[in-house]
C-alpha cells in the first residue's frame, strides 16, 4: 500500500501571498489531520477531517483553512502569509477519526520571505 | 487546556537502556501514544497506552499512570539508529492528538 503523500515538498512564498498544500491519505483511510511543526512550538494540531467534514480544529487563526474531498484527499490553505507561518506542514491519515495511530506524510516545508 | 512536558534532550550509549518521561495536564483523554521522528523524516507511531500499565513492543515499552498524570517510553538495547526525536501525544476526549515538544535522543557509541 502506498503511504501518505504530500505535495509540494518544498515551497517558498512571500508575505501576504496565499498557499495551498495537498495531502493524499493511505487508500481506505477516511480521516486526515494536519499539523504544523516548528522548532519552537513542536507539533501543533491544525484540524482533522473525516468523510469530508471537519471534526476537530486547533487554535489557529482563520487564515488557516482546509477541506476534504470525496476521495479523502485533503487540502489546506493559508491566506495572507506571515513570516511566522514558515514551518513543516505534516498531514496524517488514519482509518477512523480520533485515532491514536496516525500515518504521517513526509511534509511540506513552507518558507515565507 | 491540555499540555505535555518532556525533557528536551537525553543522551545514552549504545546497548544501554533509556527512559523518556512525559507528564501531562488534561481534563480528560483516551490514552497516551509515542511517536519517533528521525531528522528530516515523518513521525512514525511506536506505542499506545489506553489503560494504566506497561505495553511492550520488542525493544520498546511504554507505561502510563493516570493517577500520577505520567507516562514514559523505555528503549532497551539502544542502537545508533534509535537516535531521533520522541514525542508523547495525548488522544483528547474530543479526538484530537496533542503532542509534547519532543525529546531528542542521542545514542553514542
mmCIF file of C-alpha atoms in Angstrom:
data_model
loop_
_atom_site.group_PDB
_atom_site.id
_atom_site.type_symbol
_atom_site.label_atom_id
_atom_site.label_comp_id
_atom_site.label_asym_id
_atom_site.label_seq_id
_atom_site.Cartn_x
_atom_site.Cartn_y
_atom_site.Cartn_z
ATOM 1 C CA UNK A 1 0.000 0.000 0.000
ATOM 2 C CA UNK A 2 1.301 3.439 -0.863
ATOM 3 C CA UNK A 3 1.934 5.746 2.088
ATOM 4 C CA UNK A 4 0.650 9.248 2.701
ATOM 5 C CA UNK A 5 1.828 11.653 0.024
ATOM 6 C CA UNK A 6 2.080 15.408 0.250
ATOM 7 C CA UNK A 7 2.665 17.951 -2.478
ATOM 8 C CA UNK A 8 4.603 20.051 -2.942
ATOM 9 C CA UNK A 9 7.525 19.005 -0.738
ATOM 10 C CA UNK A 10 9.078 22.462 -0.655
ATOM 11 C CA UNK A 11 7.576 25.877 -1.199
ATOM 12 C CA UNK A 12 8.846 29.439 -0.945
ATOM 13 C CA UNK A 13 6.269 32.221 -0.735
ATOM 14 C CA UNK A 14 6.254 35.928 0.022
ATOM 15 C CA UNK A 15 4.436 37.602 2.910
ATOM 16 C CA UNK A 16 0.845 38.392 2.016
ATOM 17 C CA UNK A 17 0.507 35.594 -0.537
ATOM 18 C CA UNK A 18 -1.628 32.521 -0.082
ATOM 19 C CA UNK A 19 -0.705 28.860 -0.397
ATOM 20 C CA UNK A 20 -2.493 25.552 -0.893
ATOM 21 C CA UNK A 21 -0.983 22.277 0.266
ATOM 22 C CA UNK A 22 -2.240 18.858 -0.754
ATOM 23 C CA UNK A 23 -2.377 15.520 1.033
ATOM 24 C CA UNK A 24 -3.349 12.091 -0.299
ATOM 25 C CA UNK A 25 -4.033 9.616 2.507
ATOM 26 C CA UNK A 26 -3.387 5.889 2.533
ATOM 27 C CA UNK A 27 -6.017 4.078 0.480
ATOM 28 C CA UNK A 28 -9.006 3.271 2.677
ATOM 29 C CA UNK A 29 -8.195 5.877 5.315
ATOM 30 C CA UNK A 30 -11.020 8.340 5.796
ATOM 31 C CA UNK A 31 -9.503 10.642 8.394
ATOM 32 C CA UNK A 32 -6.892 13.268 7.579
ATOM 33 C CA UNK A 33 -5.281 15.532 10.172
ATOM 34 C CA UNK A 34 -2.941 18.462 9.613
ATOM 35 C CA UNK A 35 -0.117 19.601 11.881
ATOM 36 C CA UNK A 36 2.329 22.473 11.894
ATOM 37 C CA UNK A 37 5.831 21.662 13.104
ATOM 38 C CA UNK A 38 8.302 24.341 14.118
ATOM 39 C CA UNK A 39 11.463 24.110 16.258
ATOM 40 C CA UNK A 40 9.997 26.331 18.957
ATOM 41 C CA UNK A 41 6.439 25.004 19.137
ATOM 42 C CA UNK A 42 6.790 21.335 18.281
ATOM 43 C CA UNK A 43 3.902 19.573 16.522
ATOM 44 C CA UNK A 44 0.702 21.596 16.724
ATOM 45 C CA UNK A 45 -2.690 20.305 15.650
ATOM 46 C CA UNK A 46 -4.396 22.343 12.939
ATOM 47 C CA UNK A 47 -7.546 20.395 12.051
ATOM 48 C CA UNK A 48 -8.954 16.980 11.280
ATOM 49 C CA UNK A 49 -11.320 15.943 8.513
ATOM 50 C CA UNK A 50 -13.364 12.786 8.380
ATOM 51 C CA UNK A 51 -15.678 11.932 5.494
ATOM 52 C CA UNK A 52 -15.444 15.494 4.142
ATOM 53 C CA UNK A 53 -16.429 17.065 7.490
ATOM 54 C CA UNK A 54 -14.167 18.998 9.828
ATOM 55 C CA UNK A 55 -14.289 17.088 13.112
ATOM 56 C CA UNK A 56 -11.737 18.981 15.158
ATOM 57 C CA UNK A 57 -9.950 22.276 14.976
ATOM 58 C CA UNK A 58 -6.824 23.543 16.732
ATOM 59 C CA UNK A 59 -6.060 27.042 17.956
ATOM 60 C CA UNK A 60 -5.001 28.658 14.724
ATOM 61 C CA UNK A 61 -6.333 31.860 13.158
ATOM 62 C CA UNK A 62 -8.971 31.793 10.458
ATOM 63 C CA UNK A 63 -6.252 32.302 7.814
ATOM 64 C CA UNK A 64 -5.715 28.547 8.091
ATOM 65 C CA UNK A 65 -8.429 26.502 6.456
ATOM 66 C CA UNK A 66 -8.849 23.093 4.951
ATOM 67 C CA UNK A 67 -11.175 20.779 3.149
ATOM 68 C CA UNK A 68 -11.517 17.139 2.267
ATOM 69 C CA UNK A 69 -12.802 15.665 -0.946
ATOM 70 C CA UNK A 70 -14.968 12.617 -1.504
ATOM 71 C CA UNK A 71 -11.869 10.508 -2.293
ATOM 72 C CA UNK A 72 -10.453 11.507 1.148
ATOM 73 C CA UNK A 73 -7.738 13.684 -0.369
ATOM 74 C CA UNK A 74 -7.331 16.872 1.626
ATOM 75 C CA UNK A 75 -6.044 20.361 1.050
ATOM 76 C CA UNK A 76 -5.097 23.072 3.476
ATOM 77 C CA UNK A 77 -4.927 26.728 2.609
ATOM 78 C CA UNK A 78 -3.114 29.553 4.332
ATOM 79 C CA UNK A 79 -4.037 33.065 3.263
ATOM 80 C CA UNK A 80 -2.175 36.319 3.878
ATOM 81 C CA UNK A 81 1.043 34.528 4.756
ATOM 82 C CA UNK A 82 3.165 35.796 7.625
ATOM 83 C CA UNK A 83 6.834 35.130 8.344
ATOM 84 C CA UNK A 84 5.780 33.050 11.359
ATOM 85 C CA UNK A 85 3.953 30.626 9.087
ATOM 86 C CA UNK A 86 7.296 29.220 7.957
ATOM 87 C CA UNK A 87 7.162 25.615 9.124
ATOM 88 C CA UNK A 88 6.915 21.978 8.157
ATOM 89 C CA UNK A 89 3.278 21.118 7.494
ATOM 90 C CA UNK A 90 2.509 17.469 8.086
ATOM 91 C CA UNK A 91 -0.600 15.579 7.255
ATOM 92 C CA UNK A 92 -1.515 12.252 8.772
ATOM 93 C CA UNK A 93 -4.175 9.743 7.900
ATOM 94 C CA UNK A 94 -5.948 7.063 9.889
ATOM 95 C CA UNK A 95 -8.753 4.620 9.326
ATOM 96 C CA UNK A 96 -11.119 6.305 11.768
ATOM 97 C CA UNK A 97 -11.442 9.726 13.279
ATOM 98 C CA UNK A 98 -9.714 10.386 16.585
ATOM 99 C CA UNK A 99 -7.312 7.509 16.116
ATOM 100 C CA UNK A 100 -4.147 7.395 18.204
ATOM 101 C CA UNK A 101 -2.289 5.596 15.404
ATOM 102 C CA UNK A 102 -1.761 8.038 12.607
ATOM 103 C CA UNK A 103 0.364 7.622 9.494
ATOM 104 C CA UNK A 104 2.284 10.733 8.588
ATOM 105 C CA UNK A 105 3.339 12.010 5.218
ATOM 106 C CA UNK A 106 6.805 13.486 4.572
ATOM 107 C CA UNK A 107 5.519 17.036 4.986
ATOM 108 C CA UNK A 108 5.653 20.253 3.001
ATOM 109 C CA UNK A 109 8.422 22.647 4.019
ATOM 110 C CA UNK A 110 6.997 26.176 3.649
ATOM 111 C CA UNK A 111 9.313 29.155 3.794
ATOM 112 C CA UNK A 112 7.789 32.638 3.899
ATOM 113 C CA UNK A 113 10.098 35.515 2.994
ATOM 114 C CA UNK B 1 -6.495 23.015 28.162
ATOM 115 C CA UNK B 2 -4.058 20.212 27.688
ATOM 116 C CA UNK B 3 -0.288 20.235 27.912
ATOM 117 C CA UNK B 4 2.515 17.690 27.936
ATOM 118 C CA UNK B 5 6.069 18.034 29.214
ATOM 119 C CA UNK B 6 9.087 16.026 28.142
ATOM 120 C CA UNK B 7 12.826 16.542 28.624
ATOM 121 C CA UNK B 8 14.288 18.336 25.616
ATOM 122 C CA UNK B 9 17.359 16.107 25.293
ATOM 123 C CA UNK B 10 18.585 12.738 26.509
ATOM 124 C CA UNK B 11 21.941 11.102 25.802
ATOM 125 C CA UNK B 12 22.799 7.425 26.229
ATOM 126 C CA UNK B 13 25.345 4.904 24.993
ATOM 127 C CA UNK B 14 24.801 2.058 22.596
ATOM 128 C CA UNK B 15 23.471 -1.057 24.321
ATOM 129 C CA UNK B 16 22.134 0.846 27.306
ATOM 130 C CA UNK B 17 18.553 1.408 28.472
ATOM 131 C CA UNK B 18 16.975 4.860 28.410
ATOM 132 C CA UNK B 19 13.668 6.165 29.761
ATOM 133 C CA UNK B 20 11.924 9.221 28.324
ATOM 134 C CA UNK B 21 9.357 10.691 30.685
ATOM 135 C CA UNK B 22 6.173 12.544 29.826
ATOM 136 C CA UNK B 23 3.975 14.381 32.308
ATOM 137 C CA UNK B 24 0.685 15.857 31.266
ATOM 138 C CA UNK B 25 -2.200 18.063 32.317
ATOM 139 C CA UNK B 26 -5.613 17.346 30.883
ATOM 140 C CA UNK B 27 -9.261 17.290 31.852
ATOM 141 C CA UNK B 28 -9.854 14.054 30.007
ATOM 142 C CA UNK B 29 -8.212 11.820 27.463
ATOM 143 C CA UNK B 30 -8.407 8.380 25.902
ATOM 144 C CA UNK B 31 -4.760 7.420 26.008
ATOM 145 C CA UNK B 32 -1.093 8.262 25.542
ATOM 146 C CA UNK B 33 0.868 7.499 22.370
ATOM 147 C CA UNK B 34 4.528 7.674 21.438
ATOM 148 C CA UNK B 35 5.969 8.643 18.079
ATOM 149 C CA UNK B 36 9.509 8.583 16.709
ATOM 150 C CA UNK B 37 10.823 11.103 14.208
ATOM 151 C CA UNK B 38 14.240 10.922 12.565
ATOM 152 C CA UNK B 39 15.838 14.108 11.301
ATOM 153 C CA UNK B 40 14.127 15.121 8.078
ATOM 154 C CA UNK B 41 11.622 12.293 8.350
ATOM 155 C CA UNK B 42 7.966 11.851 9.205
ATOM 156 C CA UNK B 43 6.789 10.878 12.694
ATOM 157 C CA UNK B 44 6.059 7.167 12.989
ATOM 158 C CA UNK B 45 3.819 5.516 15.568
ATOM 159 C CA UNK B 46 5.590 3.446 18.244
ATOM 160 C CA UNK B 47 3.217 2.601 21.052
ATOM 161 C CA UNK B 48 -0.106 3.359 22.746
ATOM 162 C CA UNK B 49 -1.390 3.054 26.310
ATOM 163 C CA UNK B 50 -5.147 3.225 26.713
ATOM 164 C CA UNK B 51 -5.018 1.710 30.162
ATOM 165 C CA UNK B 52 -2.589 2.070 33.065
ATOM 166 C CA UNK B 53 0.381 -0.215 32.970
ATOM 167 C CA UNK B 54 3.136 -1.380 30.690
ATOM 168 C CA UNK B 55 2.871 -2.148 26.971
ATOM 169 C CA UNK B 56 5.816 -3.948 25.374
ATOM 170 C CA UNK B 57 6.688 -3.929 21.680
ATOM 171 C CA UNK B 58 10.056 -5.507 21.049
ATOM 172 C CA UNK B 59 12.850 -3.303 22.415
ATOM 173 C CA UNK B 60 10.366 -0.533 23.200
ATOM 174 C CA UNK B 61 7.976 -0.392 26.159
ATOM 175 C CA UNK B 62 5.587 2.321 27.215
ATOM 176 C CA UNK B 63 3.960 2.945 30.568
ATOM 177 C CA UNK B 64 1.015 5.020 31.741
ATOM 178 C CA UNK B 65 -0.174 6.017 35.213
ATOM 179 C CA UNK B 66 -3.346 8.112 35.077
ATOM 180 C CA UNK B 67 -3.286 8.736 38.835
ATOM 181 C CA UNK B 68 0.190 10.305 38.513
ATOM 182 C CA UNK B 69 -0.517 12.023 35.138
ATOM 183 C CA UNK B 70 2.677 10.418 33.925
ATOM 184 C CA UNK B 71 3.956 8.127 31.264
ATOM 185 C CA UNK B 72 7.275 7.008 29.880
ATOM 186 C CA UNK B 73 8.876 5.318 26.908
ATOM 187 C CA UNK B 74 11.598 2.772 27.672
ATOM 188 C CA UNK B 75 14.100 1.870 24.998
ATOM 189 C CA UNK B 76 16.302 -1.164 25.633
ATOM 190 C CA UNK B 77 19.467 -2.386 23.915
ATOM 191 C CA UNK B 78 19.951 1.021 22.346
ATOM 192 C CA UNK B 79 21.212 1.138 18.791
ATOM 193 C CA UNK B 80 22.710 4.054 16.868
ATOM 194 C CA UNK B 81 19.592 4.103 14.653
ATOM 195 C CA UNK B 82 17.495 4.954 17.726
ATOM 196 C CA UNK B 83 18.950 8.481 17.643
ATOM 197 C CA UNK B 84 15.839 10.513 16.862
ATOM 198 C CA UNK B 85 13.190 12.725 18.437
ATOM 199 C CA UNK B 86 10.486 11.055 20.511
ATOM 200 C CA UNK B 87 7.079 12.611 21.099
ATOM 201 C CA UNK B 88 4.406 11.678 23.566
ATOM 202 C CA UNK B 89 0.872 12.533 22.474
ATOM 203 C CA UNK B 90 -2.496 12.570 24.185
ATOM 204 C CA UNK B 91 -5.653 11.484 22.381
ATOM 205 C CA UNK B 92 -8.020 14.033 23.855
ATOM 206 C CA UNK B 93 -11.623 13.197 24.656
ATOM 207 C CA UNK B 94 -12.599 15.209 21.571
ATOM 208 C CA UNK B 95 -10.384 13.017 19.393
ATOM 209 C CA UNK B 96 -7.531 15.468 18.858
ATOM 210 C CA UNK B 97 -3.933 14.222 19.051
ATOM 211 C CA UNK B 98 -1.992 16.700 21.215
ATOM 212 C CA UNK B 99 1.798 16.343 21.040
ATOM 213 C CA UNK B 100 4.511 17.179 23.538
ATOM 214 C CA UNK B 101 7.512 19.253 22.456
ATOM 215 C CA UNK B 102 9.613 16.170 21.817
ATOM 216 C CA UNK B 103 12.775 14.679 23.311
ATOM 217 C CA UNK B 104 15.913 14.421 21.207
ATOM 218 C CA UNK B 105 17.711 11.172 21.975
ATOM 219 C CA UNK B 106 21.363 10.960 21.078
ATOM 220 C CA UNK B 107 22.899 7.497 21.167
ATOM 221 C CA UNK B 108 26.684 7.475 21.432
ATOM 222 C CA UNK B 109 28.983 4.555 20.570
#
